[in-house]
mmCIF file of C-alpha atoms in Angstrom:
data_model
loop_
_atom_site.group_PDB
_atom_site.id
_atom_site.type_symbol
_atom_site.label_atom_id
_atom_site.label_comp_id
_atom_site.label_asym_id
_atom_site.label_seq_id
_atom_site.Cartn_x
_atom_site.Cartn_y
_atom_site.Cartn_z
ATOM 1 C CA UNK W 965 7.918 -16.602 -10.671
ATOM 2 C CA UNK W 966 9.343 -13.414 -12.087
ATOM 3 C CA UNK W 967 12.464 -11.814 -10.741
ATOM 4 C CA UNK W 968 11.157 -8.267 -10.627
ATOM 5 C CA UNK W 969 7.738 -8.852 -9.089
ATOM 6 C CA UNK W 970 4.462 -6.987 -9.297
ATOM 7 C CA UNK W 971 5.664 -3.616 -7.895
ATOM 8 C CA UNK W 972 8.243 -3.258 -10.669
ATOM 9 C CA UNK W 973 5.567 -3.993 -13.247
ATOM 10 C CA UNK W 974 3.287 -1.359 -11.687
ATOM 11 C CA UNK W 975 6.084 1.240 -11.765
ATOM 12 C CA UNK W 976 6.974 0.460 -15.382
ATOM 13 C CA UNK W 977 3.350 0.600 -16.430
ATOM 14 C CA UNK W 978 2.802 3.841 -14.525
ATOM 15 C CA UNK W 979 5.877 5.312 -16.208
ATOM 16 C CA UNK W 980 4.151 4.891 -19.601
ATOM 17 C CA UNK W 981 6.243 1.959 -20.847
ATOM 18 C CA UNK W 982 4.605 -0.786 -22.790
ATOM 19 C CA UNK W 983 2.644 -2.985 -20.357
ATOM 20 C CA UNK W 984 3.591 -6.616 -20.382
ATOM 21 C CA UNK W 985 0.885 -9.313 -20.159
ATOM 22 C CA UNK W 986 0.062 -10.030 -16.516
ATOM 23 C CA UNK W 987 0.783 -13.597 -15.443
ATOM 24 C CA UNK W 988 0.698 -15.397 -12.155
ATOM 25 C CA UNK W 989 4.012 -15.148 -10.405
ATOM 26 C CA UNK W 990 3.513 -18.682 -9.068
ATOM 27 C CA UNK W 991 2.273 -20.707 -12.026
ATOM 28 C CA UNK W 992 2.681 -18.332 -14.982
ATOM 29 C CA UNK W 993 -1.062 -18.604 -15.919
ATOM 30 C CA UNK W 994 -2.597 -15.459 -17.422
ATOM 31 C CA UNK W 995 -4.308 -13.209 -14.855
ATOM 32 C CA UNK W 996 -7.303 -10.937 -15.279
ATOM 33 C CA UNK W 997 -6.900 -7.177 -15.166
ATOM 34 C CA UNK W 998 -8.261 -7.245 -11.614
ATOM 35 C CA UNK W 999 -6.454 -10.134 -9.867
ATOM 36 C CA UNK W 1000 -5.359 -11.069 -6.324
ATOM 37 C CA UNK W 1001 -1.913 -10.229 -4.961
ATOM 38 C CA UNK W 1002 0.349 -12.154 -2.617
ATOM 39 C CA UNK W 1003 2.770 -10.425 -0.241
ATOM 40 C CA UNK W 1004 6.161 -12.069 0.032
ATOM 41 C CA UNK W 1005 7.217 -11.153 3.565
ATOM 42 C CA UNK W 1006 10.896 -12.086 3.292
ATOM 43 C CA UNK W 1007 11.378 -10.126 0.007
ATOM 44 C CA UNK W 1008 8.951 -7.337 0.972
ATOM 45 C CA UNK W 1009 7.328 -7.631 -2.460
ATOM 46 C CA UNK W 1010 3.828 -7.881 -3.772
ATOM 47 C CA UNK W 1011 3.365 -10.624 -6.398
ATOM 48 C CA UNK W 1012 0.504 -11.177 -8.848
ATOM 49 C CA UNK W 1013 -1.396 -14.443 -8.507
ATOM 50 C CA UNK W 1014 -4.232 -16.077 -10.409
ATOM 51 C CA UNK W 1015 -7.522 -16.998 -8.768
ATOM 52 C CA UNK W 1016 -6.694 -20.684 -8.340
ATOM 53 C CA UNK W 1017 -3.231 -19.961 -6.755
ATOM 54 C CA UNK W 1018 -4.776 -17.329 -4.439
ATOM 55 C CA UNK W 1019 -7.070 -19.992 -2.937
ATOM 56 C CA UNK W 1020 -3.949 -21.799 -1.617
ATOM 57 C CA UNK W 1021 -3.168 -18.770 0.563
ATOM 58 C CA UNK W 1022 -6.668 -18.064 1.861
ATOM 59 C CA UNK W 1023 -6.836 -18.152 5.626
ATOM 60 C CA UNK W 1024 -3.019 -18.587 5.818
ATOM 61 C CA UNK W 1025 -3.506 -22.037 4.291
ATOM 62 C CA UNK W 1026 -0.086 -22.158 2.595
ATOM 63 C CA UNK W 1027 3.110 -20.192 2.614
ATOM 64 C CA UNK W 1028 4.444 -21.268 5.990
ATOM 65 C CA UNK W 1029 4.231 -17.641 7.194
ATOM 66 C CA UNK W 1030 6.358 -16.369 4.309
ATOM 67 C CA UNK W 1031 3.454 -15.354 2.030
ATOM 68 C CA UNK W 1032 0.201 -13.658 2.821
ATOM 69 C CA UNK W 1033 -2.778 -13.057 0.544
ATOM 70 C CA UNK W 1034 -3.391 -9.288 0.226
ATOM 71 C CA UNK W 1035 -6.959 -8.564 1.272
ATOM 72 C CA UNK W 1036 -9.282 -6.318 -0.779
ATOM 73 C CA UNK W 1037 -10.857 -4.380 2.126
ATOM 74 C CA UNK W 1038 -10.859 -0.595 1.962
ATOM 75 C CA UNK W 1039 -12.314 1.298 4.894
ATOM 76 C CA UNK W 1040 -12.546 5.058 5.068
ATOM 77 C CA UNK W 1041 -11.874 6.341 8.590
ATOM 78 C CA UNK W 1042 -12.693 9.590 10.300
ATOM 79 C CA UNK W 1043 -9.595 11.807 10.786
ATOM 80 C CA UNK W 1044 -6.912 9.890 12.655
ATOM 81 C CA UNK W 1045 -4.489 12.041 14.695
ATOM 82 C CA UNK W 1046 -1.220 10.428 13.670
ATOM 83 C CA UNK W 1047 0.905 13.129 15.413
ATOM 84 C CA UNK W 1048 1.504 10.671 18.245
ATOM 85 C CA UNK W 1049 3.540 8.614 15.777
ATOM 86 C CA UNK W 1050 6.060 11.424 15.241
ATOM 87 C CA UNK W 1051 5.958 11.262 11.398
ATOM 88 C CA UNK W 1052 6.196 14.752 9.964
ATOM 89 C CA UNK W 1053 4.919 13.726 6.496
ATOM 90 C CA UNK W 1054 1.464 14.491 5.111
ATOM 91 C CA UNK W 1055 1.369 11.622 2.573
ATOM 92 C CA UNK W 1056 2.317 8.361 4.325
ATOM 93 C CA UNK W 1057 1.207 4.837 5.011
ATOM 94 C CA UNK W 1058 1.709 2.777 8.194
ATOM 95 C CA UNK W 1059 2.058 -0.974 8.041
ATOM 96 C CA UNK W 1060 1.902 -3.061 11.238
ATOM 97 C CA UNK W 1061 4.201 -6.105 10.900
ATOM 98 C CA UNK W 1062 3.773 -9.668 12.158
ATOM 99 C CA UNK W 1063 6.709 -9.208 14.482
ATOM 100 C CA UNK W 1064 5.010 -6.272 16.299
ATOM 101 C CA UNK W 1065 6.934 -3.443 14.617
ATOM 102 C CA UNK W 1066 5.252 -0.766 12.520
ATOM 103 C CA UNK W 1067 6.793 0.887 9.480
ATOM 104 C CA UNK W 1068 5.892 4.248 8.019
ATOM 105 C CA UNK W 1069 6.463 4.745 4.336
ATOM 106 C CA UNK W 1070 6.132 7.877 2.312
ATOM 107 C CA UNK W 1071 6.358 8.199 -1.488
ATOM 108 C CA UNK W 1072 9.228 10.116 -3.114
ATOM 109 C CA UNK W 1073 10.547 10.537 -6.630
ATOM 110 C CA UNK W 1074 12.966 7.638 -5.875
ATOM 111 C CA UNK W 1075 10.341 5.276 -4.468
ATOM 112 C CA UNK W 1076 9.143 4.739 -0.913
ATOM 113 C CA UNK W 1077 11.075 6.164 2.040
ATOM 114 C CA UNK W 1078 10.777 3.852 5.035
ATOM 115 C CA UNK W 1079 11.321 4.211 8.777
ATOM 116 C CA UNK W 1080 10.198 2.447 11.918
ATOM 117 C CA UNK W 1081 7.478 3.859 14.146
ATOM 118 C CA UNK W 1082 7.647 3.564 17.885
ATOM 119 C CA UNK W 1083 5.534 0.437 18.766
ATOM 120 C CA UNK W 1084 4.238 1.943 21.995
ATOM 121 C CA UNK W 1085 3.054 5.055 20.126
ATOM 122 C CA UNK W 1086 1.234 2.783 17.637
ATOM 123 C CA UNK W 1087 -0.510 1.030 20.575
ATOM 124 C CA UNK W 1088 -1.586 4.419 21.938
ATOM 125 C CA UNK W 1089 -3.053 5.278 18.546
ATOM 126 C CA UNK W 1090 -4.933 1.933 18.436
ATOM 127 C CA UNK W 1091 -6.405 2.723 21.874
ATOM 128 C CA UNK W 1092 -7.822 5.930 20.397
ATOM 129 C CA UNK W 1093 -8.905 4.394 17.051
ATOM 130 C CA UNK W 1094 -9.893 0.726 17.724
ATOM 131 C CA UNK W 1095 -10.570 0.125 13.988
ATOM 132 C CA UNK W 1096 -6.789 0.067 13.484
ATOM 133 C CA UNK W 1097 -6.596 -3.116 15.637
ATOM 134 C CA UNK W 1098 -8.411 -4.986 12.916
ATOM 135 C CA UNK W 1099 -5.670 -4.411 10.349
ATOM 136 C CA UNK W 1100 -4.003 -7.567 9.041
ATOM 137 C CA UNK W 1101 -0.242 -7.434 9.660
ATOM 138 C CA UNK W 1102 2.031 -6.995 6.641
ATOM 139 C CA UNK W 1103 -0.799 -6.741 4.101
ATOM 140 C CA UNK W 1104 -3.007 -3.788 5.244
ATOM 141 C CA UNK W 1105 -1.993 -0.216 5.888
ATOM 142 C CA UNK W 1106 -3.264 2.997 7.364
ATOM 143 C CA UNK W 1107 -3.002 5.393 4.421
ATOM 144 C CA UNK W 1108 -3.011 9.121 5.297
ATOM 145 C CA UNK W 1109 -3.066 12.205 3.109
ATOM 146 C CA UNK W 1110 -3.091 15.610 4.775
ATOM 147 C CA UNK W 1111 -1.267 17.407 1.988
ATOM 148 C CA UNK W 1112 -2.756 20.596 0.499
ATOM 149 C CA UNK W 1113 -5.732 20.671 2.798
ATOM 150 C CA UNK W 1114 -6.884 17.127 2.330
ATOM 151 C CA UNK W 1115 -7.821 14.954 5.327
ATOM 152 C CA UNK W 1116 -7.944 11.361 3.986
ATOM 153 C CA UNK W 1117 -7.511 8.378 6.269
ATOM 154 C CA UNK W 1118 -8.068 4.820 5.008
ATOM 155 C CA UNK W 1119 -7.372 1.202 5.911
ATOM 156 C CA UNK W 1120 -6.288 -0.221 2.536
ATOM 157 C CA UNK W 1121 -4.445 -3.209 1.116
ATOM 158 C CA UNK W 1122 -0.723 -2.624 0.704
ATOM 159 C CA UNK W 1123 -0.962 -2.925 -3.043
ATOM 160 C CA UNK W 1124 -3.001 0.307 -3.078
ATOM 161 C CA UNK W 1125 -0.109 1.967 -1.226
ATOM 162 C CA UNK W 1126 2.431 0.718 -3.740
ATOM 163 C CA UNK W 1127 0.191 2.012 -6.635
ATOM 164 C CA UNK W 1128 0.305 5.436 -4.908
ATOM 165 C CA UNK W 1129 4.094 5.266 -4.595
ATOM 166 C CA UNK W 1130 4.351 4.414 -8.308
ATOM 167 C CA UNK W 1131 2.059 7.318 -9.168
ATOM 168 C CA UNK W 1132 4.164 9.825 -7.204
ATOM 169 C CA UNK W 1133 7.327 8.494 -8.780
ATOM 170 C CA UNK W 1134 5.838 8.792 -12.282
ATOM 171 C CA UNK W 1135 4.416 12.303 -11.868
ATOM 172 C CA UNK W 1136 7.134 13.970 -9.787
ATOM 173 C CA UNK W 1137 9.096 16.772 -11.445
ATOM 174 C CA UNK W 1138 11.900 18.965 -10.068
ATOM 175 C CA UNK W 1139 12.533 19.489 -6.339
ATOM 176 C CA UNK W 1140 8.958 20.218 -5.239
ATOM 177 C CA UNK W 1141 7.043 17.720 -7.347
ATOM 178 C CA UNK W 1142 5.884 20.080 -10.085
ATOM 179 C CA UNK W 1143 2.356 20.830 -11.221
ATOM 180 C CA UNK W 1144 1.277 17.282 -12.028
ATOM 181 C CA UNK W 1145 1.982 15.255 -8.865
ATOM 182 C CA UNK W 1146 -0.482 16.724 -6.391
ATOM 183 C CA UNK W 1147 -3.526 16.764 -8.743
ATOM 184 C CA UNK W 1148 -2.649 13.115 -9.562
ATOM 185 C CA UNK W 1149 -2.515 12.217 -5.855
ATOM 186 C CA UNK W 1150 -5.849 13.937 -5.267
ATOM 187 C CA UNK W 1151 -7.410 11.925 -8.132
ATOM 188 C CA UNK W 1152 -5.917 8.716 -6.654
ATOM 189 C CA UNK W 1153 -7.740 9.368 -3.322
ATOM 190 C CA UNK W 1154 -10.928 10.507 -5.054
ATOM 191 C CA UNK W 1155 -11.060 7.137 -6.823
ATOM 192 C CA UNK W 1156 -10.656 5.066 -3.674
ATOM 193 C CA UNK W 1157 -13.896 3.370 -2.802
ATOM 194 C CA UNK W 1158 -14.862 1.378 0.282
ATOM 195 C CA UNK W 1159 -15.139 -2.362 -0.129
ATOM 196 C CA UNK W 1160 -15.168 -5.318 2.216
#
C-alpha cells in the first residue's frame, strides 16, 4: 500500500508530472488504465485496486466497515435545487456519510474545501429528489455545476469528484482562476457519461 494514495497520484498526473505506473494499493499488482477504486473511510482517501482485490470488497464483503468499493454508476439528474442546503458555491459535490452526516466539498486552487451540511436540510432535499436516497454513503456524491450558466447535476462516484478537484487545482491561475480553468471544467462535465 502506498503512503500517498490514489488522489495524490491523480493530482501529480494532472499537474503534468511524469505518471508513475499504476499498481494496486493492496497487493502491488499492476492495474489497468481503467481500474476499480477503494475508499478508505478512516483516511478519507481513494486507493487504486486491481480486479481480484476489488472482488474482496464487493457487497461489503471485507474491510470491516473501514473500506468501501467505489461504484461506477453515473446518473444525470434533472436540476436539483440545492439552495436548501445553504451552500453558496456553484461547483460543489455533496457526500452523504455512513454516520448520517453530509459534507459539501468545492474545488479550489489548494484542493477541496470541505464543510458539513445540515442533515435535516439534506433529508428535505431527498424528499424532493428521491433519487438521492439511492446514493451509497461515503462513495457516491451529488455533483453540481451551476457556474457560468451551466446546470449540471449528477450522482457520480467520489473518484470522479476527486478528478474534478485535481483538474481545478491544475488549471487555476491567479485570484479568479484565469482563462483555462472554466473551459476545462466545462469539458470535464461534457465528457461525463451515464453508466450503471
